Each structure stands twice: as C-alpha cells, then as structure tokens.
Coordinates of C-alpha atoms and ligand atoms in Angstrom, one line a residue:
X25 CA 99.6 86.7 77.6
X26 CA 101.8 84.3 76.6
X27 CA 105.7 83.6 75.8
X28 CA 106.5 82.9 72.7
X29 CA 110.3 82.1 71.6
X30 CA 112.2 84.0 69.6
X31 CA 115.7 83.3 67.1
X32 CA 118.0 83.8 69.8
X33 CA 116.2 81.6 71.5
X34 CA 115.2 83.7 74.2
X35 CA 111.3 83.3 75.0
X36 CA 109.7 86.7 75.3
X37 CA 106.0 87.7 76.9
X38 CA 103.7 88.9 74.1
X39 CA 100.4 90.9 75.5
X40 CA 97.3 88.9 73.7
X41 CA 95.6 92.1 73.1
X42 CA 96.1 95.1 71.3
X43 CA 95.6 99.0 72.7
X44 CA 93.0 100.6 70.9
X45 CA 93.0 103.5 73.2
X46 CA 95.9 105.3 75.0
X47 CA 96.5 108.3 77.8
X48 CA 99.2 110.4 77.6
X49 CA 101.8 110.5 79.8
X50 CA 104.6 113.2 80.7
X51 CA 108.4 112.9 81.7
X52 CA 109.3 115.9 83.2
X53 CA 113.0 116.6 84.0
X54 CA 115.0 115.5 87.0
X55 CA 114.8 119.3 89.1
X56 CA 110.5 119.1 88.5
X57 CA 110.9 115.5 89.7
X58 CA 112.9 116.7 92.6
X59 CA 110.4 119.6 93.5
X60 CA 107.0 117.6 92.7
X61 CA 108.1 115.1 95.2
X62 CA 109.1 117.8 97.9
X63 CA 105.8 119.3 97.8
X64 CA 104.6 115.9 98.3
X65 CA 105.8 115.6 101.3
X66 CA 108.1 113.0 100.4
X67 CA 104.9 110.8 100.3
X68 CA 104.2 109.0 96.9
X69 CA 100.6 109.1 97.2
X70 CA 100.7 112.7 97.4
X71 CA 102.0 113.6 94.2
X72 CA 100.3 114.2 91.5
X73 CA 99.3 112.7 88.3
X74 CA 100.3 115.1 86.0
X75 CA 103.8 114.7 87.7
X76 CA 104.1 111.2 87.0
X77 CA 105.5 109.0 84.1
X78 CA 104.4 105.6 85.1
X79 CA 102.1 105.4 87.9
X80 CA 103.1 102.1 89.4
X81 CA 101.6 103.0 92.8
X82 CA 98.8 100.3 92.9
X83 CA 96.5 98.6 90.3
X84 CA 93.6 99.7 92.6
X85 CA 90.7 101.1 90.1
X86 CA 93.5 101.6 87.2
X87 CA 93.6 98.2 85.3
X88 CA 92.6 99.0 81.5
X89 CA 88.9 97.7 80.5
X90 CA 88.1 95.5 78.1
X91 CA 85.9 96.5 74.3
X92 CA 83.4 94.6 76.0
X93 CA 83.5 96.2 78.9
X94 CA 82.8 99.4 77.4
X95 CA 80.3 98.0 75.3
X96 CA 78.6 96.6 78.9
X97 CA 78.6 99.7 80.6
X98 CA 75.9 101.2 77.4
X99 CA 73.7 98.8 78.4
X100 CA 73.4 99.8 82.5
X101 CA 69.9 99.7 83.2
X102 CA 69.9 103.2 86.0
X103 CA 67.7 102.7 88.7
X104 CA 68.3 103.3 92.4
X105 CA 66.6 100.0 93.1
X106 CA 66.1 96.4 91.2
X107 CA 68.3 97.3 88.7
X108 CA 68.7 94.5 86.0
X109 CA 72.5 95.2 86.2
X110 CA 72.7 94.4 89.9
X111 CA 70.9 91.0 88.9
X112 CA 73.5 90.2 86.1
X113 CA 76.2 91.0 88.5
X114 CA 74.9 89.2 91.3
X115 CA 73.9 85.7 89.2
X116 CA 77.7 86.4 87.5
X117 CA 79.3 86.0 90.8
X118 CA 76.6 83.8 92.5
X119 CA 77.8 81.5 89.3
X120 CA 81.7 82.2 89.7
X121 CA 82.3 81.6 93.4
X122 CA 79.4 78.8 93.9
X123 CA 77.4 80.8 96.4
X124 CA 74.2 81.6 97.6
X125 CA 74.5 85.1 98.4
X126 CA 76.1 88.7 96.9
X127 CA 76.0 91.6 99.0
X128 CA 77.5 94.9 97.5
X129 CA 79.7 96.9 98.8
X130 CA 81.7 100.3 96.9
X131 CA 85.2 98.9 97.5
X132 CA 87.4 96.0 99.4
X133 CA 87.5 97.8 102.8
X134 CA 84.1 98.8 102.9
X135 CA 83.2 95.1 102.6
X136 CA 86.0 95.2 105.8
X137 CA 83.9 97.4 108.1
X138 CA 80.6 95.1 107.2
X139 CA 82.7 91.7 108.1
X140 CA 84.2 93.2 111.0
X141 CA 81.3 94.9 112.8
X142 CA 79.5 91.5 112.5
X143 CA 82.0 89.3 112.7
X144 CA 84.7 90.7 115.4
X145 CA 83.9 90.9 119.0
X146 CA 86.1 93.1 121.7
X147 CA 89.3 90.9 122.8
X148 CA 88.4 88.2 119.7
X149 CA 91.5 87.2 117.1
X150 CA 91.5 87.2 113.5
X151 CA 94.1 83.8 112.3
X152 CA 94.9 85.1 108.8
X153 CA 98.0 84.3 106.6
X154 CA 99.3 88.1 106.8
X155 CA 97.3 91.1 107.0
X156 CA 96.4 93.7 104.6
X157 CA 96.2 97.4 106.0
X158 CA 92.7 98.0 105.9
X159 CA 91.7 94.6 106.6
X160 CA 93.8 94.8 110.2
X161 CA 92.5 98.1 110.8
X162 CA 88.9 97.2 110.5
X163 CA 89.2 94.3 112.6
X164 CA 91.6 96.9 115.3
X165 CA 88.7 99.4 115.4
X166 CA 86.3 96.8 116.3
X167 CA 88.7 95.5 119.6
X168 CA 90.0 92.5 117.8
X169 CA 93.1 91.8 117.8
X170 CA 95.0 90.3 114.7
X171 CA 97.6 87.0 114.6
X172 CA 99.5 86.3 111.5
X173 CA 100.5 82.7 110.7
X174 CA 102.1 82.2 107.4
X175 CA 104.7 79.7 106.5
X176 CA 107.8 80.8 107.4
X177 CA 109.2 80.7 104.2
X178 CA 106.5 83.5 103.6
X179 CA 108.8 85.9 105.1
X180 CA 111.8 84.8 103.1
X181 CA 112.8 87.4 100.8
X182 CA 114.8 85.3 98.0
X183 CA 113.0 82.2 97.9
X184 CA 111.8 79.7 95.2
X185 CA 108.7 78.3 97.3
X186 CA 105.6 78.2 94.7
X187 CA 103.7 79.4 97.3
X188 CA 104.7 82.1 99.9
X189 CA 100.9 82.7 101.0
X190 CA 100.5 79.9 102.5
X191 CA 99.4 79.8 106.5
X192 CA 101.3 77.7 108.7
X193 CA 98.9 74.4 109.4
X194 CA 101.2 73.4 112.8
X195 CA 100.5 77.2 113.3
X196 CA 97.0 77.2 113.2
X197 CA 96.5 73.9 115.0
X198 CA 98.8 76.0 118.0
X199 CA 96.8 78.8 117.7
X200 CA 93.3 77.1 117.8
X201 CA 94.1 75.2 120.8
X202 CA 96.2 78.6 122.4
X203 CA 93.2 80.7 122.1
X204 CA 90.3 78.2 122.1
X205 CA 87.9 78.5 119.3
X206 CA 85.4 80.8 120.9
X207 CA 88.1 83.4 121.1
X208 CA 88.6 82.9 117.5
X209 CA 86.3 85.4 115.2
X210 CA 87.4 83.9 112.2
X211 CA 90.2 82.7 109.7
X212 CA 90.9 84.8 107.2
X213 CA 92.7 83.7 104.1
X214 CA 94.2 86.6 101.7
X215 CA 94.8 85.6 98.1
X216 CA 97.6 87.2 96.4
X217 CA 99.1 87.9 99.7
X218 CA 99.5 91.7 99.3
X219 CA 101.8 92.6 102.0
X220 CA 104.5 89.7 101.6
X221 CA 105.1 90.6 97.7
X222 CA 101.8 89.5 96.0
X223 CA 102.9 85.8 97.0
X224 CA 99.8 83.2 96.3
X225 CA 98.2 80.7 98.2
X226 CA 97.8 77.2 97.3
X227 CA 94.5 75.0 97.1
X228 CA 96.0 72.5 98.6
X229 CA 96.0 75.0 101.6
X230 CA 92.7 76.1 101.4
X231 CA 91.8 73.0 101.3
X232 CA 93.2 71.7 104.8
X233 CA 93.0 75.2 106.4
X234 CA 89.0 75.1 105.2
X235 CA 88.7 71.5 106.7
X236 CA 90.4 72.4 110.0
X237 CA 88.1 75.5 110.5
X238 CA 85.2 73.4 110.2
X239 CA 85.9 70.8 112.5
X240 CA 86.1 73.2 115.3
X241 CA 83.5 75.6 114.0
X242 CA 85.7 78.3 113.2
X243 CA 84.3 80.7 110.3
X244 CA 86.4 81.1 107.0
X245 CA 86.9 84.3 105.3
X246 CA 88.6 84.9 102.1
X247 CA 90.1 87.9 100.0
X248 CA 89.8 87.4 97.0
X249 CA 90.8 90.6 95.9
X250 CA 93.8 89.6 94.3
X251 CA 92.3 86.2 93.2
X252 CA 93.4 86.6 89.4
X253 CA 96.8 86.5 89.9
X254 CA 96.5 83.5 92.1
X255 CA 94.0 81.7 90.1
X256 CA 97.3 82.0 87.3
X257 CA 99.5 80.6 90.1
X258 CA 97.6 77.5 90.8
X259 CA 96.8 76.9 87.0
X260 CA 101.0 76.7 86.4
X261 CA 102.4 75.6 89.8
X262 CA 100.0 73.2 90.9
X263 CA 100.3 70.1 89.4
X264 CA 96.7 69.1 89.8
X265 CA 94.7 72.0 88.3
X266 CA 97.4 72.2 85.2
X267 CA 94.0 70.7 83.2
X268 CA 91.3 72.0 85.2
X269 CA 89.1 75.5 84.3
X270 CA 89.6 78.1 86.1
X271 CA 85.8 78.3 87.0
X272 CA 86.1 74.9 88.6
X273 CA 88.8 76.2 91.1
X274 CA 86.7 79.7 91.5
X275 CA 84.0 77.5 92.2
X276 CA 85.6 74.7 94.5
X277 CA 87.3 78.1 96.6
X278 CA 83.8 79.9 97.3
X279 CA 82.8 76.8 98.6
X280 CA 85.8 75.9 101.0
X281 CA 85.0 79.6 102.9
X282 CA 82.5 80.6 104.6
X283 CA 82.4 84.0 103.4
X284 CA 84.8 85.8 99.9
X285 CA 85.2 89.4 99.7
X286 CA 86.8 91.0 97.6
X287 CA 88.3 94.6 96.2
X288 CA 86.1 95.1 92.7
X289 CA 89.2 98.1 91.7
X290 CA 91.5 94.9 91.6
X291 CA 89.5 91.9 91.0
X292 CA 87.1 92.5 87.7
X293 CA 89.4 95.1 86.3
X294 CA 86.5 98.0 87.5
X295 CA 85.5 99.5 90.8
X296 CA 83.6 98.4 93.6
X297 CA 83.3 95.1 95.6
X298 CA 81.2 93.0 97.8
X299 CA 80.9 90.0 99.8
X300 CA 79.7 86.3 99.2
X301 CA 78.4 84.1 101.6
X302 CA 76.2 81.0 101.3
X303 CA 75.5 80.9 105.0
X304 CA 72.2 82.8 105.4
X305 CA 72.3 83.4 108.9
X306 CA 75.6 85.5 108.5
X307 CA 74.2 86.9 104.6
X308 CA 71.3 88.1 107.2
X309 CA 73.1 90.1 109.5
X310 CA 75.3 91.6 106.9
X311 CA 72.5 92.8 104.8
X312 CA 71.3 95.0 107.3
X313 CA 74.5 97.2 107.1
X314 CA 74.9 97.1 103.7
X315 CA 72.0 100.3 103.1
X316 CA 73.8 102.1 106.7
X317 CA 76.9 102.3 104.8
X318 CA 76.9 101.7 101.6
X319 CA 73.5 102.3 99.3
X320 CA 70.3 100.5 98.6
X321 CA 71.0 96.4 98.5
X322 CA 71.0 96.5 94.6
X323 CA 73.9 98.8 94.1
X324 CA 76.0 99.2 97.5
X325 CA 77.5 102.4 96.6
X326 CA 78.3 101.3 92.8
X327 CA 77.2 103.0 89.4
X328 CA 75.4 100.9 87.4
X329 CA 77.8 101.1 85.0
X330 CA 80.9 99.9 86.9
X331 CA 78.9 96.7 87.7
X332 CA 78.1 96.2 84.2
X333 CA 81.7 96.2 83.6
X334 CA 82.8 94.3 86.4
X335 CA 80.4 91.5 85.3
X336 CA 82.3 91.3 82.2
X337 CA 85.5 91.5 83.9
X338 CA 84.8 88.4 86.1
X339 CA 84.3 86.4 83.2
X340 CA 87.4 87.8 81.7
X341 CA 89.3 86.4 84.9
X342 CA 88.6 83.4 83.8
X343 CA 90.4 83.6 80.8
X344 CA 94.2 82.6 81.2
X345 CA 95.3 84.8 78.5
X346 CA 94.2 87.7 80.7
X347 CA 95.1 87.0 83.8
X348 CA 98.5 85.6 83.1
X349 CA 99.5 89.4 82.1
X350 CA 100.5 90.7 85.2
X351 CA 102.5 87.6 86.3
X352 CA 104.6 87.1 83.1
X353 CA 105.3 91.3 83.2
X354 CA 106.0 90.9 87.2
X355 CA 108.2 87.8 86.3
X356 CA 109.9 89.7 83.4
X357 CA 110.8 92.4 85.6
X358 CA 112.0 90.8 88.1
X359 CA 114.2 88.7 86.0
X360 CA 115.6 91.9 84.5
X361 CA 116.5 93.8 88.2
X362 CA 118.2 90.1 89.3
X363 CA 120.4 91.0 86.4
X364 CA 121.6 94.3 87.6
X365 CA 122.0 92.8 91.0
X366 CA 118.7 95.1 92.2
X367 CA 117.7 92.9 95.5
X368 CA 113.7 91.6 94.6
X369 CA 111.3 89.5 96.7
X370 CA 111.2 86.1 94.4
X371 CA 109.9 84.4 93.3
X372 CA 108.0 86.7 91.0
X373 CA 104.7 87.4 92.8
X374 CA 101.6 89.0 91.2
X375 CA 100.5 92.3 91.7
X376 CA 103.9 93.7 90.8
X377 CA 107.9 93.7 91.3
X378 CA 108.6 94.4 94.7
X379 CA 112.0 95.3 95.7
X380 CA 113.7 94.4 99.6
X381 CA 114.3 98.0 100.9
X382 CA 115.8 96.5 103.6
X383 CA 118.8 95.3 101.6
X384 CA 118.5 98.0 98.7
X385 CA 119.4 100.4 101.7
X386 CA 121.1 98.8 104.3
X387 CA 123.0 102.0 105.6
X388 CA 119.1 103.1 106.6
X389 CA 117.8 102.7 109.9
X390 CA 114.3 101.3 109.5
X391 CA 113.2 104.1 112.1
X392 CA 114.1 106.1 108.7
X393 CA 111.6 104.6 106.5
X394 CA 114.0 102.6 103.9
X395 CA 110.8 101.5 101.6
X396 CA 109.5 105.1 101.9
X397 CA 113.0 106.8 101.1
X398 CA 113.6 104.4 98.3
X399 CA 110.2 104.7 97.1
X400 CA 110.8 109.1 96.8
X401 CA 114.4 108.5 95.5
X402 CA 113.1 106.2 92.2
X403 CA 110.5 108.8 91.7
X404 CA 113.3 111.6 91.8
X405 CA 115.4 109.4 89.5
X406 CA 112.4 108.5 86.7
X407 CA 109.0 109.3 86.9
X408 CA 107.9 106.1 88.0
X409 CA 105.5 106.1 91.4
X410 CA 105.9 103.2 93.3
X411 CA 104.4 102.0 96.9
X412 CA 106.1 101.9 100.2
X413 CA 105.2 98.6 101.7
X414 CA 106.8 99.0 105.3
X415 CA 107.5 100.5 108.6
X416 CA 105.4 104.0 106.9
X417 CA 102.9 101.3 106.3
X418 CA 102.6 100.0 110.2
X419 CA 100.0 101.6 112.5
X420 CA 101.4 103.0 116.1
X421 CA 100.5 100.4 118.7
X422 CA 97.9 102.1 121.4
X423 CA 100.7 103.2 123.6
X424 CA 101.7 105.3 120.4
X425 CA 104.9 103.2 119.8
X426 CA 105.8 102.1 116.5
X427 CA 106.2 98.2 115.4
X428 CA 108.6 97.9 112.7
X429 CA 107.4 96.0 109.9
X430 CA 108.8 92.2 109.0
X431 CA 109.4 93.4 105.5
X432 CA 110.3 96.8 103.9
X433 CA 109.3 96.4 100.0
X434 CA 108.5 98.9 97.6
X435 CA 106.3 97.6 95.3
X436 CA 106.0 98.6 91.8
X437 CA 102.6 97.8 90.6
X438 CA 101.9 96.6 87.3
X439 CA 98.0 97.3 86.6
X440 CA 96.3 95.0 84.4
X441 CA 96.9 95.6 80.5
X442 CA 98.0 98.7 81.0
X443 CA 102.1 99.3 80.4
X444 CA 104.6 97.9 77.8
X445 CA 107.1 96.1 77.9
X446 CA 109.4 99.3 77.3
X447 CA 108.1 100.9 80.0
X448 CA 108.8 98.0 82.2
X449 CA 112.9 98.3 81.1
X450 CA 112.9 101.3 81.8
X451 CA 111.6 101.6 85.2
X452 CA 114.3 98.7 86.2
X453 CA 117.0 100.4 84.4
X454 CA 116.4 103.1 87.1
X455 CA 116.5 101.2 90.0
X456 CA 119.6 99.8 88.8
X457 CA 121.1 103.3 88.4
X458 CA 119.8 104.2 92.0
X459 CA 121.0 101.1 93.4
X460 CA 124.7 101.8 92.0
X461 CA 124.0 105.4 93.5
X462 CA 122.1 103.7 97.2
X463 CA 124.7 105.4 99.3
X464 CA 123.0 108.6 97.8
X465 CA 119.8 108.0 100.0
X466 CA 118.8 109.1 103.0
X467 CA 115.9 108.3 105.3
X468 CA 112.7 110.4 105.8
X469 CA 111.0 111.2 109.1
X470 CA 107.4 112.2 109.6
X471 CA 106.5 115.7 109.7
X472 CA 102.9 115.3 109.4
X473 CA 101.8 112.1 110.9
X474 CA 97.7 111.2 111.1
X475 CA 96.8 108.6 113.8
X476 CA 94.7 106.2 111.1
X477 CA 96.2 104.6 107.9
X478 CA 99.1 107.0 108.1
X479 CA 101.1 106.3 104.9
X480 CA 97.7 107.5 102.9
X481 CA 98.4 111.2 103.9
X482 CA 101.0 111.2 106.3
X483 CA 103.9 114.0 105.4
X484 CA 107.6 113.4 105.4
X485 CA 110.9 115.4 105.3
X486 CA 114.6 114.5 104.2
X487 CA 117.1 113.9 107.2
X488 CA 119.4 115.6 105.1
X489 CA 119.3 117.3 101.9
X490 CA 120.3 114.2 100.2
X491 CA 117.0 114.7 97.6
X492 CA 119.4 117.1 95.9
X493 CA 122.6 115.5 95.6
X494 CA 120.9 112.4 93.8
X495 CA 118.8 114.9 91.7
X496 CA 122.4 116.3 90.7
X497 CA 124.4 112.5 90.2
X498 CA 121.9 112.2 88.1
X499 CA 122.2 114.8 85.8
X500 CA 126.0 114.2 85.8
X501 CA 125.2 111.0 85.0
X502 CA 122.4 111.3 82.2
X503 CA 123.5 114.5 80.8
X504 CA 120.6 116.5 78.9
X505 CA 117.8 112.8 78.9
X506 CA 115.2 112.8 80.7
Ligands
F0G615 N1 92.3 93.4 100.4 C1 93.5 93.4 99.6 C2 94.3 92.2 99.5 C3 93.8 94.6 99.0 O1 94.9 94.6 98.2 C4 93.0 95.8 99.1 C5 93.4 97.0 98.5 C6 91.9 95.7 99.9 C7 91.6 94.5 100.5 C8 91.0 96.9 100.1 O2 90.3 97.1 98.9 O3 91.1 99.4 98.1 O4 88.9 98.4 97.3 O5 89.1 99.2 99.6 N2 94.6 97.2 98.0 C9 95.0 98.4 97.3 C10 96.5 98.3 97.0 C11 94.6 99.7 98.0 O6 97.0 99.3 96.5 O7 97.1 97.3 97.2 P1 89.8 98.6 98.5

C-alpha cells in the first residue's frame, strides 16, 4: 500500500494488489438489522454472518491470502508426523525471528496456556505493557496475578505520541525493586498493543526493557501477534530503521526476548501459532505440553496446509507494501470520523479504527456497557460488526465484583487486504449518523453472563427499548436505502 497524490492534491491510499477473488456480502434492511441483533443477545459476536455487511469484528483467521499462498497450500506434504511442511515452517520462522527453537501451537492463546503453565507460579506477577484477554486469563488461572505498566500517555485517548505501547521504564524499575525479581514470572511485551487501540511499541523500548530484564534475570516474553502492524510503525516513525529491512528488526526483536509467541490467525495472514525460544532449558519444558494440548510436535494442532500458507505469509510480512495496508486504511478512516467530529483513539493505530465509547456516549453509565451499546447500535444502523473493547470485556474479580475498564473502545477491525476503500466511507458515514443520533442509545445489561471470557458468549438486553426508536430515526432519516 502506498499513497499516491492526486490533482487536487489530496494524497490517496492505493491497495498494491488486485482481488482476483471475492465473497459476497448482504445488506439487509434496518428492521432485520434490528431483529438479527436481538436474537443476538445484543452481543456482536453472536450474530451471524449471513446477517452482516462488513464484518469488522476482528482480523483473527479472516485476512485475505495471497496467489502464493494458495499455490503453497497444494504443495502440503500430509503426514501426522515429520512433515516437510512443519520443517519449512519452522526454518521460515527459525530464520525470521533469529531463534533456536519453534514449537507449534493451533492459535495465540493456546501458546498462552503452554507459557503460563510453565512459566507462572501461584502468587507470581506478570509486568506487561497492557494485557490482552486471553493472555491475563491464562496467566489468572495459573494464580498469577497481572501488573500493567504502560506509559501513561498509553491511556491517552487523543494523543500524537508515535508510540502508545510503550511500558513505562521508571515503572518497571518500581516494580522490579516493589516485588523483587523472584516474584516476577516474566515481562511480557505485546506488539500492536491490542487493548489500548492497536498502539505499537518502539525498539528503542524493547531495547532497554530487554536490557533491564536481563540484568536482574527476569525472563522476556513477546506477542508478536500483531507484529506486522508494528513492524510498519517502526519502519515510518522511527528515525533509525527508516533504511533498515524489516528482517533485520524481526531478527534484532527475537533476539532481545527470551521467548515470541504469537497468534498465526493475525500474524502470517493464516491460522495457527506457536512459540519461539532460543533458550533450551525453557524450549525443553514447553515441548512436553505441546503433544498434551495441542498435537504431535510437527503440527501442534495445524493442517498442513495452513502452515504452508503461513510460511508464505511470514515472508510477505516482510514486505512493506503488505503490511502498510492496514495502517494507511486504519489511518484513512480515522482521518475521515475526525472530520465528522466521531471521537477516535489517535493516533491511528493498527489493527483498526477504534472509537472512545466513553465520549461517543457520555450520557452511559459504564455499568451500562457504552462500547457494547455502541457496538449493537452501529450494527443496527449499517451492517458493519464491530468489537466491544471495554467494561463487557473485563473479567469479575474473585469476589465476583466488576473492574471497570481504563478504556471503553469499539474497535472496527480492518483485516488484511480484505475491504475497499468504499466500504471503509461507508462504515464512518454511519457512525457519524449515530453519533448525531448518540442520545438515541441506551445501555445494555447482562442477561446471560458466563464466569470465563464473558464477552465471547455472554447475552445482553436493552435497558429500554431504545433498539427501536434508533431502528425508526433511521428510517426517517434514510428513507427507502439500505
Ligand atoms: N495476543 C494478541 C495480542 C491477540 O490480539 C490475540 C487475539 C491473541 C493473543 C490470542 O490469539 O486468537 O489466536 O488465540 N486476538 C483476537 C482479536 C481474538 O480479535 O483481537 P488467538
């Protein structure tokens, strides 16, 4: 992806590929909207697709694969163990990250559970820049408890620091000398910080957070499940790596941490994941889980033709042109809700456009779910599933209270290569027709509420039957469109 400028001088993004095979999608009018979403429990994950226009839920498992990808998978060589795809895969990644080690795992949080059960100890903390869901609840279930300790600017809504992921170095060196280092599991870095508006982390921070951890013996372990987009951060916002490839800097990271996992449905634009590690004392103990929980050590739970693809898709990470995608589209989008006054997290993140409930809906409560009412209402009003990122998201505390979360987002995902920018205008025009209507939302409370991961399956109702009356503004204000 690049920008290119056009006569009115305005520079416009420009996708450096071409589709060469589509899905289609439905629009469905307002009143199915209305009733597909009530049957959903006022949950966005439980709709369904054929409900949807633009599934902006996540880019988990959905980014579009490449020709070559396709072309990879025909080659998968089946067999349940010593498959020459495994090998490929493993030397592709063994190359990319510097390491010694690959262990394979079928997704991000399964590669979670094999960290945690070796790495966490009852009453031990996990220092990470901010959490992810299934990252802190991994680490909860194993009695460790979790300390976030990002910049402060991290948790700045409207900001213009290149790099909201950062952690907090003053913060750490607290911590550390707080908790003493054998209290300390490890340090976990998250690229791409999910959570905080796909915000990225800096080498330069990596750098000194690695050094620190290794002067007092403290293990390192990084997500680099939303590495691409961050890898396109530090490539145009850090002056140093302006020149450098984007191998070197994959390369110089797997070497700065102990151990890299990641989420193969987001990095690698395929499905699965796994862990890296070039100490072999910890590769050791993994290992043994891997066949427990996930499959023989040469496919952990992957088909052999989603590794073939994901080898191909690393590479592809590597390529600028790819990876910028999803930043210049985020960026794009943003730019065009800022227009129409639509509150956003900036700067422009990866991952997607994420929107501040919080000030989207300030007549809400956040007892109410803002991010989770806002996230129903914009599917009522177009289609388009988005991702509540917020209180919904929060697990109950053991004494079954609830912690309100620092942010309350909804994120509109943008997978990899997959909309246009059409599609993009349309979702913001919207949300800036919703925000001119926000008094017409109202909160949600749970109905249905599981004890784990919650906002997966959780079921919700309207405090009021306010689902109708913006179902009806907007049919008074759209007339017979969609
Ligand atoms: N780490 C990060 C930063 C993630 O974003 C995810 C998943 C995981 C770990 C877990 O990986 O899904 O393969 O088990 N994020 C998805 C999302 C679910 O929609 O943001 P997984």
């Amino acid at each position: 992806m690049t920008k290119v400028k056009f006569l009115s001088g305005e520079f416009v993004p420009m996708e450096m590929h071409k589709v060469r095979m589509v899905q289609k999608v439905n629009l469905k009018p307002v009143e199915d909207r209305l009733r597909a979403m009530d049957e959903a429990g006022y949950n966005t994950f439980l709709l369904k697709n054929r409900d949807i226009y633009l599934d902006m839920l996540t880019d988990s498992g959905v980014n579009a694969m490449s020709d070559n990808q396709y072309a990879a998978m025909l080659q998968a060589d089946d067999s349940y163990a010593g498959s020459e795809t495994y090998y490929r895969l493993e030397k592709t990644l063994q190359d990319m990250f510097d390491v010694k080690y690959f262990l394979p795992a079928h997704q991000g949080r399964a590669a979670e559970n094999i960290i945690s059960q070796i790495m966490v100890r009852e009453g031990s903390t996990v220092l990470m820049n901010y959490h992810f869901t299934t990252s802190k609840a991994h680490i909860g279930l194993r009695g460790g408890a979790v300390e976030e300790i990002i910049i402060d600017e991290g948790l700045v809504i409207t900001s213009d620091h290149p790099f909201k992921g950062n952690m907090d170095i003053g913060k750490l060196e607290e911590a550390i000398a707080r908790l003493g280092r054998e209290n300390i599991a490890y340090v976990r870095l998250e690229a791409g910080t999910n959570l905080i508006g796909g915000q990225p982390i800096s080498m330069e921070n990596m750098r000194t957070v690695s050094r620190i951890c290794r002067e007092h013996g403290i293990p390192t372990v990084f997500d680099a499940s939303l590495l691409a987009d961050n890898l396109y951060f530090i490539k145009t916002r850090e002056a140093e790596f302006a020149d450098k490839d984007l191998r070197e800097v994959t390369r110089e990271m797997g070497r700065l941490m102990d151990v890299t996992y990641f989420s193969g449905r987001k990095l690698g634009f395929a499905r699965g994941g796994g862990i890296l590690t070039s100490d072999e004392t910890l590769f050791h103990k993994m290992r043994e889980l891997i066949p427990l929980y996930e499959g023989f050590l040469t496919y952990g739970g992957m088909s052999v033709r989603e590794m073939e693809a994901m080898s191909v898709g690393m590479e592809e990470t590597l390529d600028l042109d790819v990876i910028s995608q999803t930043p210049i589209f985020v960026e794009a989008f943003t730019e065009e809700l800022q227009a129409k006054g639509v509150p956003v997290v900036t700067p422009p993140g990866g991952l997607g456009c994420h929107v501040d409930a919080s000030a989207f809906c300030d007549h809400l409560p956040q007892e109410q779910y803002p991010a989770g009412a806002l996230a129903a209402a914009l599917f009522i009003a177009s289609g388009v599933r988005a991702m509540e990122r917020g209180t919904m998201s929060e697990e109950r505390r053991p004494d079954g209270t609830e912690p309100l979360a620092e942010m309350e987002l909804v994120r509109l995902a943008l997978p990899r290569r997959v909309f246009t920018l059409s599609q993009v205008k349309y979702a913001a025009d919207r949300l800036a027709w919703l925000y001119q209507n926000r008094e017409l939302i109202g909160g949600l409370t749970f109905v249905e509420e599981p004890s784990v991961l919650r906002f997966f399956f959780g079921r919700l109702g309207a405090t009021s039957d306010w689902p109708e009356t913006l179902a009806k503004a907007f049919r008074r204000d759209f007339g017979d469109s969609l």
